[in-house]
Amino acid sequence: MSRAVITGCGIVSALGLGTRAFWNALSEGRAAVGPIRHFDASKLPTRVAGEVPVLETNGTWLREALGGHLSEVAIEAWEQSGALRDRKIGFGWVAALEAWRQAGCGDDGQDTWLSMALGLEQAFLEDFGPLLRKEGGRPSIDWAAESGAPLPRVRFRSRIDLCAEGLTSMLRLGGPVIPHVSACAAGTLAVAHAASLIERGAATRVLCGASDSMVNPLGLGGMSRLGAPSPRAEPDACRPFDRRRDGLVIGEGAAMFVVESEERALARGALPLARILGWGSTQDAYRATAPLPDGAMAKRAMQQALKRAGLSARDIGYVNAHGTGTPLNDPAEARAIREVLGHVPVSSIKGAVGHLMAASGAVELAACLLPFQRDCLPGTAHHRERDPECDIDVIGERPREAHVDTVLSNSFGFGGQNATIILGRWS
């Protein structure tokens, strides 16, 4: 059985573009949630986000960010199609290129698979706005208003794998493409799937990770209707595991990884960033937008990951929690962590970068590389008041120095999807 290792990592987040900006900010305990700038959110109930510091993800930005890796013809075609309005497409490309370069990969992607989690948002409010009508006092969409559309009920939908399509072209990837759409656990599952392909010999190299952005009027409005975001439009809107927590804050961005067999990596002189040791996945089968209160299935996902890794609870040196800062998620997760792992340092980076939805697990896995890179455990931005309902060792706002060899990351999603992945220090 081949061992799966991570040899490249690329990140786009509210903390900036690139792994260096991301790890520097986490090492310094900085947070980047603030007022939304790339559109007018003043009339929305949610007006703050973990927004990537890019006002327009247009062709001009891509030319600079990709440095010629996507042809001028291709960039113009993507821009004319209108697809670049979807910020997660460009974020995914930029993160993937950084991971590809960091791993030392070149024009040899013919046998490389792509395992990628993508957000499911396929249209924007600006598409629907001109067609909104009121019938009997109730809003509706006049699907017949554009008579030239061949399939009126689906014409605004774009394919969810456009980011993946652009990546396969830009990096000339020749292997199968696998989109993951399991909500906020999807990013973790995309990486776990890559590791499983490596372990069983189905693939020798996989580009994997996630990209998402719901920082737009339709995305924010929908989440607000669910009551998930904090009602406070403040930089500390998300306060994971804090007694005062009152909801999440939405973020955006991408994290991509090159995962390959350890043999292949060492043979070509690549230096692994970490080993992928184990993973687990379960389903709450409870409610669409609420976790199982006793955390039983989250607990089982962690137990599965430990078993697959051949580790015991005392081997885990740090937990990067899903830690949404919502009233229901944090106590359930804290209960599961305490019962499985006992007293172990735990933090959540969602107070610093927001909840990146489908990309959250991937970006948080990138944060899990920080202990191996700098002997530093990320802090939990805006965690100031301990909650007895979250009786675990929560790292506060300042990062904690520590040398650990094994870290565990949790990701839980709407629909009851739970995923856990364990990384080990490579030496």
PDB file of C-alpha atoms in Angstrom, residues 27 86 180 220 259 366 385 420:
ATOM      1  CA  SER A  27       1.053  32.729  13.336  1.00  0.00           C
ATOM      2  CA  ASP A  86     -18.406  33.550 -10.008  1.00  0.00           C
ATOM      3  CA  HIS A 180     -17.373  16.688  -4.487  1.00  0.00           C
ATOM      4  CA  LEU A 220     -25.816  36.004   1.889  1.00  0.00           C
ATOM      5  CA  VAL A 259      -1.241  14.632  -3.051  1.00  0.00           C
ATOM      6  CA  ALA A 366      -4.041  24.074   5.146  1.00  0.00           C
ATOM      7  CA  GLU A 385     -15.320  33.866  27.375  1.00  0.00           C
ATOM      8  CA  THR A 420     -12.499  13.882   9.810  1.00  0.00           C
TER       9      THR A 420
END
